[in-house]
Structure formats: structure tokens, C-alpha cells
C-alpha positions as YAML, in Angstrom:
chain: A
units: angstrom
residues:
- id: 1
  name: UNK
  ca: [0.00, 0.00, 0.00]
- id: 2
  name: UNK
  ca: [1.11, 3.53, -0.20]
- id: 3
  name: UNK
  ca: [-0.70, 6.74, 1.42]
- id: 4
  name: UNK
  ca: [-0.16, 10.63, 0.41]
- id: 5
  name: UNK
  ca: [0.29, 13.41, 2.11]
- id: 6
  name: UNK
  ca: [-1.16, 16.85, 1.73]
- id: 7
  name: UNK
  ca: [0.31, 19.15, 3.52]
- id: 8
  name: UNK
  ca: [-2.51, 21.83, 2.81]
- id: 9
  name: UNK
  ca: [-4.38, 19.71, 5.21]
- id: 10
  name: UNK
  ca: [-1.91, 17.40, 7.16]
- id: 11
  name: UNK
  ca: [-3.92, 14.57, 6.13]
- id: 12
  name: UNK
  ca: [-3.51, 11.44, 4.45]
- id: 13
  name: UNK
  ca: [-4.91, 9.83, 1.87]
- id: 14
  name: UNK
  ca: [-4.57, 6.43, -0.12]
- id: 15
  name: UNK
  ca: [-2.37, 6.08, -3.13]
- id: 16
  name: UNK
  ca: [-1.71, 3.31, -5.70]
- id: 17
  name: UNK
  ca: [-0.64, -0.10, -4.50]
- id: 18
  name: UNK
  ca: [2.59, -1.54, -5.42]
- id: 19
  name: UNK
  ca: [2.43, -4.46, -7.96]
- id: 20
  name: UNK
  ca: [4.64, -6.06, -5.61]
- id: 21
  name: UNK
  ca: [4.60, -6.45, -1.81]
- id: 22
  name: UNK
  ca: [8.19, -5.69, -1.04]
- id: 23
  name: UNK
  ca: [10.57, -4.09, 2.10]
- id: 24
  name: UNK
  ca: [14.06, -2.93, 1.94]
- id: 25
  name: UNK
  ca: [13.67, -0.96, -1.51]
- id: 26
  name: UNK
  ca: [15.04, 1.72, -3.03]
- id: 27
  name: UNK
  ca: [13.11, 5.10, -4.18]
- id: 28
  name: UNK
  ca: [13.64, 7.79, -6.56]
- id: 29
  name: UNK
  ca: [11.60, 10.55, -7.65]
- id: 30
  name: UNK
  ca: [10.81, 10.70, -11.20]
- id: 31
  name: UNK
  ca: [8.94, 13.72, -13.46]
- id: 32
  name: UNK
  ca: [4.97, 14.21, -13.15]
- id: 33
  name: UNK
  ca: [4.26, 12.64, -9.67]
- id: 34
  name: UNK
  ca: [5.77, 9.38, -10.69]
- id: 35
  name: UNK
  ca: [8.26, 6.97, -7.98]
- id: 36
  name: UNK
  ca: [10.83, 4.94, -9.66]
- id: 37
  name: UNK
  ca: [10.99, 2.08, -7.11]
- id: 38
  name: UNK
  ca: [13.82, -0.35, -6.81]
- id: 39
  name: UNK
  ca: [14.54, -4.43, -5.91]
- id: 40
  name: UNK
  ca: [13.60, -5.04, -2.33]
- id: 41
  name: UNK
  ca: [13.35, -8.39, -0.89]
- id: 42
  name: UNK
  ca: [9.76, -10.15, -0.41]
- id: 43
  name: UNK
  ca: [7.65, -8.90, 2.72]
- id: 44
  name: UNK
  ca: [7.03, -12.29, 3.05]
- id: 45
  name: UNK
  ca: [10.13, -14.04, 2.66]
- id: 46
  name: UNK
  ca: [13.12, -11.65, 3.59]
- id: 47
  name: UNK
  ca: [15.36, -14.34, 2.28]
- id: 48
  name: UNK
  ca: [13.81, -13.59, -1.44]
- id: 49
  name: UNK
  ca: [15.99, -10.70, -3.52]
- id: 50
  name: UNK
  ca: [13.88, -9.16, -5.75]
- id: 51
  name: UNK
  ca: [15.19, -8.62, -9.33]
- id: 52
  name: UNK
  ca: [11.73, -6.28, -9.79]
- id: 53
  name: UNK
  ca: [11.35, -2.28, -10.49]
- id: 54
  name: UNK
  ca: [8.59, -0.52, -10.74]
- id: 55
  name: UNK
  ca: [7.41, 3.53, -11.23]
- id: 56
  name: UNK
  ca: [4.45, 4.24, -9.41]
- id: 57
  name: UNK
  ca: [2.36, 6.68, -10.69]
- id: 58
  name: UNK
  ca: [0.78, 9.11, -7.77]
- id: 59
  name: UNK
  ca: [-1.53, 11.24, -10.10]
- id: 60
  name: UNK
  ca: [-2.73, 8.59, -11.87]
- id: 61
  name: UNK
  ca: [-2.96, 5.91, -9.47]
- id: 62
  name: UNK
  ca: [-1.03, 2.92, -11.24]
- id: 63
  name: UNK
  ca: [2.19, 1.23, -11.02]
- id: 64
  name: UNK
  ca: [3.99, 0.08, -13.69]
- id: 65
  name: UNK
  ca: [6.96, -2.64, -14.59]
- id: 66
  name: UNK
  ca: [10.67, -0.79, -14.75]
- id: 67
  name: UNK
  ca: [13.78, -2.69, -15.85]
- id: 68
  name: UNK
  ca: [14.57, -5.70, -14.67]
- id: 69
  name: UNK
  ca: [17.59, -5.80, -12.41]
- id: 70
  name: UNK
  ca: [20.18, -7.97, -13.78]
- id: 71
  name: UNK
  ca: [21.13, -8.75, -9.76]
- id: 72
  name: UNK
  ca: [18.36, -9.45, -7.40]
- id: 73
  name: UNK
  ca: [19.13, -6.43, -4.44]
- id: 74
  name: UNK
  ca: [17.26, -5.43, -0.87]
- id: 75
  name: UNK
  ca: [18.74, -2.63, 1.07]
- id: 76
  name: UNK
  ca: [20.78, -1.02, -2.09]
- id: 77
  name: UNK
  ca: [20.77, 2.62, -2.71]
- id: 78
  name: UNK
  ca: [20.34, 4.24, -6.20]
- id: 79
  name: UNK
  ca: [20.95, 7.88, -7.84]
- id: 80
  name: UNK
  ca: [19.83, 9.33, -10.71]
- id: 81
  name: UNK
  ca: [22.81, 10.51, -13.37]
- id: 82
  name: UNK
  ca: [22.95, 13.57, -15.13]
- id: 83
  name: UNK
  ca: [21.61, 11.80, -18.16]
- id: 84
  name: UNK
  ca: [18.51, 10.18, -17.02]
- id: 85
  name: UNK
  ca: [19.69, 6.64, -15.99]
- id: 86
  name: UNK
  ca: [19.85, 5.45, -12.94]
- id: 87
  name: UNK
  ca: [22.48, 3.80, -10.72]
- id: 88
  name: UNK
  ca: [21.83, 1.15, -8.55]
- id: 89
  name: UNK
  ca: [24.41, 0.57, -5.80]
- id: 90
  name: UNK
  ca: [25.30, -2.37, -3.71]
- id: 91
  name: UNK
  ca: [22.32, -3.96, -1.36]
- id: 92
  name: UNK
  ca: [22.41, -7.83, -0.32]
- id: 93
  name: UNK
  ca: [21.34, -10.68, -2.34]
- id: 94
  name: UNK
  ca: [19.21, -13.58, -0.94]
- id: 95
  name: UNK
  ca: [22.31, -14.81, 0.00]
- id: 96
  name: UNK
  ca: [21.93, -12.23, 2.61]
- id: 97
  name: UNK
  ca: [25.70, -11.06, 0.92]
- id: 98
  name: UNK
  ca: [26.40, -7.68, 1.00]
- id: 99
  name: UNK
  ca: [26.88, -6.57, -2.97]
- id: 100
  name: UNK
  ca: [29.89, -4.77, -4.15]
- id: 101
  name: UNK
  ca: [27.95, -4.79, -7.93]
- id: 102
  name: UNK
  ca: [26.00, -1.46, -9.35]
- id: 103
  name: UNK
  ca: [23.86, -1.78, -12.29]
- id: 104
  name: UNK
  ca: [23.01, 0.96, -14.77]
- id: 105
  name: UNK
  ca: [19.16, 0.73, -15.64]
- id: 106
  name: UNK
  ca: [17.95, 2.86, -18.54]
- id: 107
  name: UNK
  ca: [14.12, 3.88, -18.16]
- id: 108
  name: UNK
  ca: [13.74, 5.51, -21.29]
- id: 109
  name: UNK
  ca: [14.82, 2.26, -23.11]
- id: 110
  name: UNK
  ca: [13.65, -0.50, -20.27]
- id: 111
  name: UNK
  ca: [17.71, -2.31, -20.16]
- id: 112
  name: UNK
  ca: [20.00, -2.90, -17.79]
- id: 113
  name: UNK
  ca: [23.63, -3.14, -17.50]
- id: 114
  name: UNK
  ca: [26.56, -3.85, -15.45]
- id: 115
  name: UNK
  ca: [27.56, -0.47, -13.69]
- id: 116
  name: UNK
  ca: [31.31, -0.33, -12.31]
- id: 117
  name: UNK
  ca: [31.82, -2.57, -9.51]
- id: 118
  name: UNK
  ca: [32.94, -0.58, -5.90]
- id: 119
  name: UNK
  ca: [35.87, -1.65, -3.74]
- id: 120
  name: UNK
  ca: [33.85, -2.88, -1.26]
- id: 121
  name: UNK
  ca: [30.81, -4.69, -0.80]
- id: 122
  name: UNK
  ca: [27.93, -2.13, 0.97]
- id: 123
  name: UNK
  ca: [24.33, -2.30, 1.74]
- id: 124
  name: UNK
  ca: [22.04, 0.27, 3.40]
- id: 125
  name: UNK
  ca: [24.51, 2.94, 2.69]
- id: 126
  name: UNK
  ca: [23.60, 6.64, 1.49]
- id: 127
  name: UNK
  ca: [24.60, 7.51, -2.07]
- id: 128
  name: UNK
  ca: [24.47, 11.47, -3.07]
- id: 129
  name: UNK
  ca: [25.28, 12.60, -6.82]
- id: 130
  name: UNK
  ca: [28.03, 15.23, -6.81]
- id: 131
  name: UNK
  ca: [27.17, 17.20, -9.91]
- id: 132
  name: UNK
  ca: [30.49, 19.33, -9.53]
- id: 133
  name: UNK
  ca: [32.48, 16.45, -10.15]
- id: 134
  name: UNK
  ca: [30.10, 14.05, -12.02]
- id: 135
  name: UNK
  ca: [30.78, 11.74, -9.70]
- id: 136
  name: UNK
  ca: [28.54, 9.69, -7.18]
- id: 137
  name: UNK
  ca: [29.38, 9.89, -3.52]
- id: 138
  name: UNK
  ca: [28.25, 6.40, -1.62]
- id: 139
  name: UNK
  ca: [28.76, 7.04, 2.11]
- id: 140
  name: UNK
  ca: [28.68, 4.47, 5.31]
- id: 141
  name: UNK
  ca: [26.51, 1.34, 5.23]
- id: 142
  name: UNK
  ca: [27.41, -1.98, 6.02]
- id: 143
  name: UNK
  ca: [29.99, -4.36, 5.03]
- id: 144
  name: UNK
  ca: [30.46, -8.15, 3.75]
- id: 145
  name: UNK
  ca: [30.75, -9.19, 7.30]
- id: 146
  name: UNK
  ca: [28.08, -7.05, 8.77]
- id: 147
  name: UNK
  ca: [30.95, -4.60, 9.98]
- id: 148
  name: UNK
  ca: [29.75, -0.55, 10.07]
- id: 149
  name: UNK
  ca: [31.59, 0.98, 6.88]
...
């Protein structure tokens, strides 16, 4: 489920379900009220990775399929690059293996592919686009082991 808030107000109100029950996801905001929402693991089964995206649509009240992730990922982070795409970063696998993998999905044309692969393995860790630079800042999270980064 997902509810709305409107701040006019301070009240809530329903918005569109997800086509998939999910935790642990990653969110972006997209143009014209849509979500892009990203992998996750099952609510449940928090064992199952899912390799699922979707973009939920807040004005119209419908969720779409996204890309498929080439890498089921729960607790990964994403950011949107300068030119549209986004970056996925890190998360666990239903391995419950922290991910040193990113994946590059393309919206515009529905692919994915390999992004470049970090140093070390992080899930649950922020990730901030540094437009300055180009670059993509990931900060924190947690390792392989389950050690703070």
C-alpha cells in the first residue's frame, strides 16, 4: 500500500498499491508525480531478492513494470545521473551477501547493465550525486561481514 500526504491539510490519503509487496527498496523521484521504485526483498520471505522495479504513478494511481535488475538487491541505494539513468548501488542478495555490484538501468529504453563494480561490498549505505564532479558519492553502510563501513 502507499498513502499521500497533503500538507494543505496534514492529512492522508490512499495512493496506488505496489504491484509487488516488497521491504528494503530503493526510491527515486521521477517527473509528473511518478516513484521509480527499486529491488527489495519479499515482505514475506526476507530471504527472497527481488530482481523487480517498478514507477508508481501518484496522479494517476497505477504502477507500472521498470527494468529488470540484472542482480536481485534489498537494502541497495540508487541515484539518478545527469543523463537520465539510474544507478543502482550495492544492497544484499538472498544470500543475505552484501553486494559490491551497481547496475546501470535505462528507463527511457527499459535495459539494464553492469555499472562499475565498488571496492567494497555495501548495503544500506547513502549515495548522493556530486554534480560538480560528475561523480557519485556512496557514504557508510554496512559491510560483507556485517561490519559498520
Amino acid at each position: 500500500t502507499s498513502e499521500v500526504l497533503n500538507p494543505a491539510n496534514n492529512m492522508w490519503s490512499p495512493g496506488p498499491n505496489l504491484a509487488s509487496s516488497r521491504c528494503g527498496y530503493a526510491t527515486l523521484p521521477l517527473c509528473h508525480g511518478r516513484i521509480f521504485v527499486i529491488g527489495g526483498a519479499s515482505c514475506s520471505n526476507s530471504k527472497s531478492s527481488l530482481s523487480t522495479t517498478e514507477i508508481l504513478d501518484i496522479v494517476r494511481g497505477s504502477s507500472t513494470p521498470g527494468p529488470e535488475l540484472s542482480c536481485p538487491r534489498y537494502c541497495c541505494s540508487a541515484v539518478m545521473l545527469p543523463d537520465g539513468r539510474v544507478l543502482v548501488i550495492g544492497g544484499r542478495n538472498s544470500l543475505r551477501r552484501s553486494l559490491s555490484t551497481t547496475e546501470i538501468l535505462d528507463l527511457a529504453e527499459g535495459t539494464s547493465a553492469p555499472g562499475p563494480e565498488m571496492e567494497r561490498a555495501k548495503r544500506a549505505a547513502a549515495a548522493v550525486l556530486l554534480p560538480a564532479q560528475g561523480g557519485v558519492l556512496v557514504i557508510g553502510g554496512e559491510g560483507r561481514e556485517g561490519t559498520d563501513l
